Amino acid sequence: MMDQHEDPKFEQWLKGAAKSYHSPLPTPREEIWKRIEGARRNKRVIELRPWLRWAVAAAAVLVLGIGIGRWSANLASSRATASTAAAGRRIPNEIDSLASVAYQIAATQYLSRTEAFLTSFRADANRSASTARLARQARDLLTTTQLMLDSPAADNPRLRSLLEDLELVLMQISQLNPVQDGHDRDLINQGMNQSNVLPKLRSAIPAGPVPVRTEGAL
Amino acid sequence: MDESTLIARVRAGDSAAERALYDAHVDRVYRLAFRLAGDDALAQDFTQETFIRAFDRLGSFRGDAAFSTWLHTITTTVVLNGLRKVKRFRQREADIDDAHDIGVAQRHAEPDLKVRLKQAIDALPEGYRTVFLLHDVEGYTHEEIGAALGVETGTSKAQLSRARAKLRVALSDFAGEWIA
């Protein structure tokens, strides 16, 4: 069993020795402040949170509506003949709306996954994550990004701009050269900082329970 | 200008006051983020996210506790959530690695005390590690830690005690260092 008696000598020594653990660098005040200002400016424009909340509420109402509609149709099947044509016109619209909500949730998950990837990429800039693996993951995300650019999501100019920035970054990572790896990564990181990609991306990801935001993404 | 006046001005939309509030607290927030994350890029990300959340939610700050306590609660939440996300992502990467890579990575020479200490702290359970770093390294009180992590003061004390006990066992090879 672990000995948990206090040992003042050890504790005093430990406090001193542990100061070297993750010893902080000087605070890059101006750099962080610029990023905060940039992110807050973007956040005021790209604000999907209320939109997603309404979309999910609308989806619930639509599902309920379809359910009630089907139940009513079965109940009054003998009287349904005359209204079949009208119902046939209504249901495709409802299905379109549901597809749109499903698409929006998928988009949120895609953005969360991309954010996790780019955050990890930045944190791994000087570490051992293999270039080949990073490039493969970037290619997977790039494919999704390009599909999204061709989808109705790109109708939103702000989201389109974000997707185009992401496409560029992911394309650069997907073409990382193992020989000049360090230099290439520095350039990509500089580009990410200049275009404020990560703050924009984080602003576009709605807050909410983790399972809703990232299920299946991480 | 005292802090409550500064906060009132930030709430009123004064951008100079926002900057002043940021300047007053950014060093401690960044320091805490770096201490927990051990990486400059992540620490910058977490500091940025902390202040964005703080400015967005300043309306809900009622002044029951010190502003710094409220801010450090946001910092620890942002950092711990962020680290979990990065850890999951790296774990998934590690799972993809082949067995050969893992075998090579484990063949290291016997590390020195500094390296062993780092490994021992990294190996602590998340709760123990956080409390240990906040208390023994950053000098937070158990009351401040309890407020930041949303736990009882007694829990914080118990976790610190267990963290120290685990570290003492992990570093027992170096017992001469502290006995001397």
Short mmCIF file of C-alpha atoms in Angstrom, two decimals:
data_model
loop_
_atom_site.label_atom_id
_atom_site.label_comp_id
_atom_site.label_asym_id
_atom_site.label_seq_id
_atom_site.Cartn_x
_atom_site.Cartn_y
_atom_site.Cartn_z
CA MET A 1 0.00 0.00 0.00
CA MET A 2 1.23 3.45 -0.84
CA ASP A 3 2.84 5.35 2.00
CA GLN A 4 0.98 8.63 2.30
CA HIS A 5 2.63 9.97 5.45
CA GLU A 6 3.79 13.51 5.14
CA ASP A 7 7.46 14.09 4.55
CA PRO A 8 8.28 17.80 4.96
CA LYS A 9 11.80 17.41 3.56
CA PHE A 10 10.50 15.74 0.43
CA GLU A 11 7.71 18.29 0.01
CA GLN A 12 10.10 21.20 0.35
CA TRP A 13 12.52 19.65 -2.12
CA LEU A 14 9.68 18.78 -4.52
CA LYS A 15 8.36 22.35 -4.57
CA GLY A 16 11.75 23.63 -5.61
CA ALA A 17 12.47 20.89 -8.13
CA ALA A 18 9.04 21.09 -9.77
CA LYS A 19 9.56 24.75 -10.69
CA SER A 20 11.46 23.47 -13.71
CA TYR A 21 8.42 21.53 -14.93
CA HIS A 22 6.92 23.36 -17.94
CA SER A 23 8.74 26.51 -16.91
CA PRO A 24 6.80 29.31 -18.66
CA LEU A 25 8.26 31.58 -21.33
CA PRO A 26 7.72 35.35 -21.22
CA THR A 27 4.10 36.16 -22.11
CA PRO A 28 3.69 37.16 -25.78
CA ARG A 29 1.18 39.86 -24.79
CA GLU A 30 0.83 41.75 -28.04
CA GLU A 31 0.58 38.61 -30.17
CA ILE A 32 -2.17 37.11 -28.03
CA TRP A 33 -4.03 40.42 -27.83
CA LYS A 34 -4.04 40.77 -31.63
CA ARG A 35 -5.45 37.25 -31.93
CA ILE A 36 -8.13 37.98 -29.33
CA GLU A 37 -9.17 41.14 -31.18
CA GLY A 38 -9.25 39.29 -34.49
CA ALA A 39 -11.24 36.38 -33.10
CA ARG A 40 -13.79 38.63 -31.41
CA ARG A 41 -14.27 40.62 -34.62
CA ASN A 42 -14.92 37.40 -36.51
CA LYS A 43 -17.13 35.99 -33.81
CA ARG A 44 -19.49 38.91 -34.16
CA VAL A 45 -19.96 38.00 -37.82
CA ILE A 46 -19.85 34.19 -37.80
CA GLU A 47 -22.29 33.29 -35.07
CA LEU A 48 -23.85 29.92 -35.77
CA ARG A 49 -24.99 29.13 -32.26
CA PRO A 50 -28.54 30.54 -32.36
CA TRP A 51 -28.87 29.31 -35.93
CA LEU A 52 -28.06 25.73 -34.92
CA ARG A 53 -30.36 25.93 -31.92
CA TRP A 54 -33.23 27.01 -34.16
CA ALA A 55 -32.35 24.40 -36.76
CA VAL A 56 -32.47 21.58 -34.21
CA ALA A 57 -35.76 22.90 -32.82
CA ALA A 58 -37.15 23.10 -36.35
CA ALA A 59 -36.00 19.53 -37.01
CA ALA A 60 -37.80 18.31 -33.90
CA VAL A 61 -40.98 20.05 -34.97
CA LEU A 62 -40.71 18.62 -38.47
CA VAL A 63 -40.14 15.08 -37.21
CA LEU A 64 -43.15 15.46 -34.93
CA GLY A 65 -45.15 16.87 -37.81
CA ILE A 66 -44.29 14.00 -40.10
CA GLY A 67 -45.12 11.49 -37.37
CA ILE A 68 -48.49 13.06 -36.69
CA GLY A 69 -49.11 13.29 -40.42
CA ARG A 70 -48.39 9.59 -40.96
CA TRP A 71 -50.48 8.60 -37.97
CA SER A 72 -53.37 10.72 -39.21
CA ALA A 73 -53.00 9.28 -42.69
CA ASN A 74 -53.27 5.73 -41.39
CA LEU A 75 -56.21 6.60 -39.17
CA ALA A 76 -58.16 8.20 -41.96
CA SER A 77 -56.91 6.12 -44.83
CA SER A 78 -60.40 5.82 -46.26
CA ARG A 79 -60.58 9.60 -46.51
CA ALA A 80 -57.02 10.15 -47.65
CA THR A 81 -57.46 9.58 -51.34
CA ALA A 82 -58.44 13.14 -52.07
CA SER A 83 -55.52 14.65 -50.15
CA THR A 84 -52.77 12.32 -51.43
CA ALA A 85 -51.55 14.76 -54.03
CA ALA A 86 -51.20 17.59 -51.49
CA ALA A 87 -49.34 15.40 -48.98
CA GLY A 88 -47.03 14.24 -51.74
CA ARG A 89 -46.03 17.84 -52.32
CA ARG A 90 -45.51 18.58 -48.61
CA ILE A 91 -43.36 15.60 -47.58
CA PRO A 92 -40.48 16.29 -49.99
CA ASN A 93 -40.17 19.80 -48.48
CA GLU A 94 -40.01 18.34 -44.99
CA ILE A 95 -37.42 15.80 -46.05
CA ASP A 96 -35.36 18.61 -47.61
CA SER A 97 -35.44 20.52 -44.32
CA LEU A 98 -34.40 17.46 -42.34
CA ALA A 99 -31.56 16.81 -44.76
CA SER A 100 -30.47 20.40 -44.30
CA VAL A 101 -30.37 20.05 -40.51
CA ALA A 102 -28.49 16.76 -40.76
CA TYR A 103 -26.05 18.48 -43.10
CA GLN A 104 -25.58 21.38 -40.64
CA ILE A 105 -24.80 18.99 -37.79
CA ALA A 106 -22.33 17.15 -40.01
CA ALA A 107 -20.74 20.50 -40.86
CA THR A 108 -20.32 21.28 -37.17
CA GLN A 109 -18.64 17.92 -36.61
CA TYR A 110 -16.37 18.51 -39.59
CA LEU A 111 -15.34 21.92 -38.20
CA SER A 112 -14.66 20.40 -34.74
CA ARG A 113 -12.53 17.68 -36.30
CA THR A 114 -10.58 20.16 -38.37
CA GLU A 115 -10.03 22.37 -35.33
CA ALA A 116 -8.66 19.42 -33.33
CA PHE A 117 -6.37 18.49 -36.23
CA LEU A 118 -4.98 21.99 -36.72
CA THR A 119 -4.56 22.54 -32.97
CA SER A 120 -2.65 19.29 -32.76
CA PHE A 121 -0.62 20.20 -35.85
CA ARG A 122 0.46 23.49 -34.26
CA ALA A 123 1.27 21.83 -30.96
CA ASP A 124 3.26 19.14 -32.78
CA ALA A 125 5.28 21.63 -34.81
CA ASN A 126 8.53 20.59 -33.19
CA ARG A 127 7.61 17.07 -32.24
CA SER A 128 7.61 13.69 -33.76
CA ALA A 129 4.26 13.39 -35.49
CA SER A 130 5.15 11.77 -38.78
CA THR A 131 4.85 13.87 -41.88
CA ALA A 132 3.21 11.03 -43.77
CA ARG A 133 0.49 10.65 -41.16
CA LEU A 134 -0.20 14.37 -41.00
CA ALA A 135 -0.36 14.55 -44.76
CA ARG A 136 -2.82 11.64 -44.89
CA GLN A 137 -5.10 13.19 -42.29
CA ALA A 138 -4.94 16.53 -44.06
CA ARG A 139 -5.92 14.87 -47.35
CA ASP A 140 -8.98 13.26 -45.70
CA LEU A 141 -10.08 16.60 -44.31
CA LEU A 142 -9.27 18.33 -47.58
CA THR A 143 -11.66 16.03 -49.44
CA THR A 144 -14.44 16.91 -47.01
CA THR A 145 -13.59 20.61 -47.27
CA GLN A 146 -13.87 20.51 -51.03
CA LEU A 147 -17.19 18.67 -50.83
CA MET A 148 -18.44 21.36 -48.47
CA LEU A 149 -17.30 24.09 -50.82
CA ASP A 150 -19.52 22.53 -53.47
CA SER A 151 -22.45 22.23 -51.08
CA PRO A 152 -25.13 24.74 -49.98
CA ALA A 153 -22.95 25.61 -46.96
CA ALA A 154 -20.76 27.65 -49.25
CA ASP A 155 -23.71 29.95 -49.95
CA ASN A 156 -22.85 31.64 -46.66
CA PRO A 157 -20.03 34.04 -47.64
CA ARG A 158 -18.34 33.93 -44.22
CA LEU A 159 -18.38 30.15 -44.09
CA ARG A 160 -17.16 30.02 -47.68
CA SER A 161 -14.23 32.28 -46.79
CA LEU A 162 -13.37 30.05 -43.83
CA LEU A 163 -13.59 26.91 -45.98
CA GLU A 164 -11.30 28.46 -48.57
CA ASP A 165 -8.74 29.33 -45.87
CA LEU A 166 -8.97 25.78 -44.53
CA GLU A 167 -8.61 24.34 -47.99
CA LEU A 168 -5.34 26.24 -48.45
CA VAL A 169 -3.90 25.20 -45.08
CA LEU A 170 -4.92 21.57 -45.49
CA MET A 171 -3.53 21.49 -49.00
CA GLN A 172 -0.17 22.76 -47.69
CA ILE A 173 -0.11 20.15 -44.92
CA SER A 174 -1.12 17.39 -47.32
CA GLN A 175 1.93 18.26 -49.47
CA LEU A 176 4.43 18.45 -46.59
CA ASN A 177 7.89 17.48 -47.76
CA PRO A 178 9.64 15.13 -45.29
CA VAL A 179 13.02 16.58 -46.28
CA GLN A 180 12.19 20.21 -45.49
CA ASP A 181 9.60 19.32 -42.92
CA GLY A 182 10.56 21.84 -40.20
CA HIS A 183 10.78 24.80 -42.56
CA ASP A 184 7.49 23.92 -44.26
CA ARG A 185 5.72 23.58 -40.92
CA ASP A 186 6.98 26.98 -39.83
CA LEU A 187 5.65 28.53 -43.01
CA ILE A 188 2.27 26.85 -42.58
CA ASN A 189 2.06 28.01 -38.97
CA GLN A 190 2.94 31.55 -39.99
CA GLY A 191 0.23 31.46 -42.65
CA MET A 192 -2.29 30.16 -40.12
CA ASN A 193 -1.43 32.98 -37.74
CA GLN A 194 -1.64 35.65 -40.42
CA SER A 195 -5.01 34.49 -41.72
CA ASN A 196 -6.37 33.86 -38.21
CA VAL A 197 -7.68 30.49 -39.34
CA LEU A 198 -7.92 28.87 -35.92
CA PRO A 199 -9.79 31.74 -34.21
CA LYS A 200 -12.20 31.91 -37.17
CA LEU A 201 -12.68 28.16 -37.00
CA ARG A 202 -13.34 28.21 -33.26
CA SER A 203 -15.81 31.05 -33.71
CA ALA A 204 -17.71 29.00 -36.26
CA ILE A 205 -18.07 25.98 -33.97
CA PRO A 206 -21.21 26.32 -31.88
CA ALA A 207 -20.90 25.87 -28.15
CA GLY A 208 -22.82 23.03 -26.61
CA PRO A 209 -22.49 19.55 -25.21
CA VAL A 210 -19.39 17.79 -26.46
CA PRO A 211 -21.29 14.80 -27.92
CA VAL A 212 -23.31 17.14 -30.13
CA ARG A 213 -20.23 19.02 -31.31
CA THR A 214 -17.69 16.28 -31.73
CA GLU A 215 -19.26 12.85 -31.69
CA GLY A 216 -17.58 10.75 -34.30
CA ALA A 217 -15.04 13.47 -34.95
CA LEU A 218 -12.43 12.66 -32.33
CA MET B 1 -8.52 52.79 -11.23
CA ASP B 2 -9.81 49.92 -9.11
CA GLU B 3 -10.81 46.64 -10.69
CA SER B 4 -14.55 46.94 -10.19
CA THR B 5 -14.54 50.28 -12.03
CA LEU B 6 -12.48 48.72 -14.78
CA ILE B 7 -14.94 45.85 -15.10
CA ALA B 8 -17.87 48.26 -15.22
CA ARG B 9 -16.17 50.14 -18.05
CA VAL B 10 -15.54 46.91 -19.97
CA ARG B 11 -19.21 46.04 -19.61
CA ALA B 12 -20.05 49.46 -21.00
CA GLY B 13 -18.00 48.66 -24.11
CA ASP B 14 -14.81 50.58 -23.32
CA SER B 15 -12.10 48.90 -25.40
CA ALA B 16 -9.25 50.64 -23.53
CA ALA B 17 -10.61 49.14 -20.31
CA GLU B 18 -10.68 45.71 -21.98
CA ARG B 19 -7.01 46.05 -22.78
CA ALA B 20 -6.22 47.25 -19.25
CA LEU B 21 -8.05 44.28 -17.74
CA TYR B 22 -6.21 41.96 -20.13
CA ASP B 23 -2.84 43.50 -19.21
CA ALA B 24 -3.57 43.09 -15.52
CA HIS B 25 -4.22 39.36 -15.78
CA VAL B 26 -2.67 37.94 -18.92
CA ASP B 27 0.67 36.99 -17.35
CA ARG B 28 -0.90 34.76 -14.72
CA VAL B 29 -3.35 33.22 -17.19
CA TYR B 30 -0.62 32.46 -19.74
CA ARG B 31 1.67 31.18 -17.01
CA LEU B 32 -1.01 28.80 -15.74
CA ALA B 33 -1.87 27.66 -19.27
CA PHE B 34 1.78 27.03 -20.07
CA ARG B 35 2.40 25.22 -16.80
CA LEU B 36 -0.50 22.85 -17.51
CA ALA B 37 0.04 22.47 -21.26
CA GLY B 38 3.84 22.65 -21.51
CA ASP B 39 3.64 24.10 -25.00
CA ASP B 40 3.79 27.72 -26.14
CA ALA B 41 1.36 27.39 -29.05
CA LEU B 42 -1.22 25.62 -26.89
CA ALA B 43 -0.71 28.08 -24.03
CA GLN B 44 -1.32 30.99 -26.42
CA ASP B 45 -4.44 29.30 -27.79
CA PHE B 46 -5.79 28.65 -24.30
CA THR B 47 -5.00 32.19 -23.11
CA GLN B 48 -6.78 33.61 -26.13
CA GLU B 49 -9.81 31.40 -25.58
CA THR B 50 -9.90 32.28 -21.87
CA PHE B 51 -10.08 36.02 -22.50
CA ILE B 52 -12.61 35.67 -25.31
CA ARG B 53 -14.88 33.70 -22.99
CA ALA B 54 -14.25 36.08 -20.10
CA PHE B 55 -15.16 39.17 -22.14
CA ASP B 56 -18.22 37.43 -23.58
CA ARG B 57 -19.43 36.35 -20.15
CA LEU B 58 -18.43 39.35 -18.10
CA GLY B 59 -22.11 40.17 -17.72
CA SER B 60 -22.53 37.05 -15.60
CA PHE B 61 -19.67 37.98 -13.25
CA ARG B 62 -21.41 39.12 -10.09
CA GLY B 63 -18.36 39.95 -8.02
CA ASP B 64 -19.07 37.37 -5.30
CA ALA B 65 -15.49 36.15 -5.71
CA ALA B 66 -12.40 37.99 -6.88
CA PHE B 67 -12.22 38.57 -10.63
CA SER B 68 -8.92 36.68 -10.73
CA THR B 69 -10.58 33.61 -9.17
CA TRP B 70 -13.38 33.77 -11.73
CA LEU B 71 -10.85 34.17 -14.55
CA HIS B 72 -8.72 31.26 -13.34
CA THR B 73 -11.82 29.08 -13.21
CA ILE B 74 -12.33 29.81 -16.91
CA THR B 75 -8.62 29.21 -17.58
CA THR B 76 -8.54 25.78 -15.95
CA THR B 77 -11.76 24.76 -17.74
CA VAL B 78 -10.42 25.89 -21.12
CA VAL B 79 -7.01 24.28 -20.59
CA LEU B 80 -8.24 20.95 -19.25
CA ASN B 81 -10.90 20.60 -21.97
CA GLY B 82 -8.36 21.59 -24.62
CA LEU B 83 -5.76 19.14 -23.35
CA ARG B 84 -8.30 16.31 -23.32
CA LYS B 85 -9.12 17.09 -26.93
CA VAL B 86 -5.45 17.11 -27.97
CA LYS B 87 -4.79 13.95 -25.94
CA ARG B 88 -7.64 12.09 -27.69
CA PHE B 89 -6.33 13.21 -31.05
CA ARG B 90 -2.76 12.13 -30.23
CA GLN B 91 -3.99 8.85 -28.81
CA ARG B 92 -5.71 8.15 -32.08
CA GLU B 93 -2.48 8.93 -33.92
CA ALA B 94 -0.53 6.66 -31.57
CA ASP B 95 -2.99 3.84 -32.17
CA ILE B 96 -2.20 4.06 -35.85
CA ASP B 97 1.56 3.76 -35.26
CA ASP B 98 3.03 0.34 -35.87
CA ALA B 99 4.54 -1.76 -33.11
CA HIS B 100 8.07 -1.15 -34.36
CA ASP B 101 7.84 2.59 -33.72
CA ILE B 102 6.57 2.01 -30.19
CA GLY B 103 9.41 -0.43 -29.46
CA VAL B 104 12.01 2.06 -30.62
CA ALA B 105 10.46 4.87 -28.60
CA GLN B 106 10.72 2.87 -25.39
CA ARG B 107 14.45 2.17 -25.67
CA HIS B 108 15.78 5.23 -23.90
CA ALA B 109 18.79 5.58 -21.65
CA GLU B 110 18.14 5.97 -17.93
CA PRO B 111 16.92 9.55 -17.59
CA ASP B 112 18.29 12.10 -15.15
CA LEU B 113 16.34 13.54 -12.24
CA LYS B 114 14.78 16.41 -14.22
CA VAL B 115 13.49 14.05 -16.88
CA ARG B 116 12.25 11.54 -14.32
CA LEU B 117 10.44 14.29 -12.42
CA LYS B 118 8.74 15.43 -15.61
CA GLN B 119 7.72 11.89 -16.46
CA ALA B 120 6.40 11.34 -12.94
CA ILE B 121 4.31 14.53 -13.02
CA ASP B 122 3.03 13.72 -16.52
CA ALA B 123 2.01 10.27 -15.30
CA LEU B 124 -0.16 11.59 -12.46
CA PRO B 125 -3.93 11.31 -12.92
CA GLU B 126 -5.30 14.56 -14.34
CA GLY B 127 -6.92 15.71 -11.07
CA TYR B 128 -3.80 15.04 -8.98
CA ARG B 129 -1.53 16.69 -11.52
CA THR B 130 -3.69 19.81 -11.79
CA VAL B 131 -3.94 20.29 -8.03
CA PHE B 132 -0.22 19.62 -7.56
CA LEU B 133 0.79 22.16 -10.19
CA LEU B 134 -1.66 24.78 -8.97
CA HIS B 135 -0.68 24.42 -5.31
CA ASP B 136 2.96 23.41 -5.11
CA VAL B 137 4.24 25.06 -8.27
CA GLU B 138 1.97 28.05 -8.85
CA GLY B 139 1.18 28.80 -5.20
CA TYR B 140 -2.63 28.75 -5.32
CA THR B 141 -4.45 28.14 -2.04
CA HIS B 142 -6.76 25.15 -1.63
CA GLU B 143 -9.70 27.58 -1.53
CA GLU B 144 -8.67 29.04 -4.90
CA ILE B 145 -8.15 25.57 -6.35
CA GLY B 146 -11.53 24.42 -5.06
CA ALA B 147 -13.19 27.41 -6.70
CA ALA B 148 -11.31 26.96 -9.98
CA LEU B 149 -11.97 23.24 -10.30
CA GLY B 150 -15.41 23.18 -8.70
CA VAL B 151 -14.36 20.79 -5.93
CA GLU B 152 -14.39 20.94 -2.14
CA THR B 153 -11.30 22.25 -0.36
CA GLY B 154 -10.91 18.86 1.30
CA THR B 155 -10.85 17.16 -2.09
CA SER B 156 -8.10 19.48 -3.21
CA LYS B 157 -6.06 18.70 -0.09
CA ALA B 158 -6.58 14.97 -0.49
CA GLN B 159 -5.56 15.05 -4.16
CA LEU B 160 -2.42 17.02 -3.33
CA SER B 161 -1.47 14.54 -0.65
CA ARG B 162 -1.96 11.61 -3.04
CA ALA B 163 -0.06 13.39 -5.81
CA ARG B 164 2.93 13.96 -3.50
CA ALA B 165 2.80 10.35 -2.33
CA LYS B 166 2.83 9.07 -5.91
CA LEU B 167 5.71 11.36 -6.80
CA ARG B 168 7.69 10.24 -3.77
CA VAL B 169 7.32 6.62 -4.86
CA ALA B 170 8.15 7.44 -8.48
CA LEU B 171 11.27 9.36 -7.46
CA SER B 172 12.44 7.05 -4.69
CA ASP B 173 15.67 6.34 -6.61
CA PHE B 174 16.62 9.94 -5.96
CA ALA B 175 15.80 9.95 -2.23
CA GLY B 176 19.32 11.15 -1.46
CA GLU B 177 18.44 14.48 -3.07
CA TRP B 178 15.92 15.47 -0.42
CA ILE B 179 17.33 13.57 2.55
CA ALA B 180 20.57 15.46 2.07
#
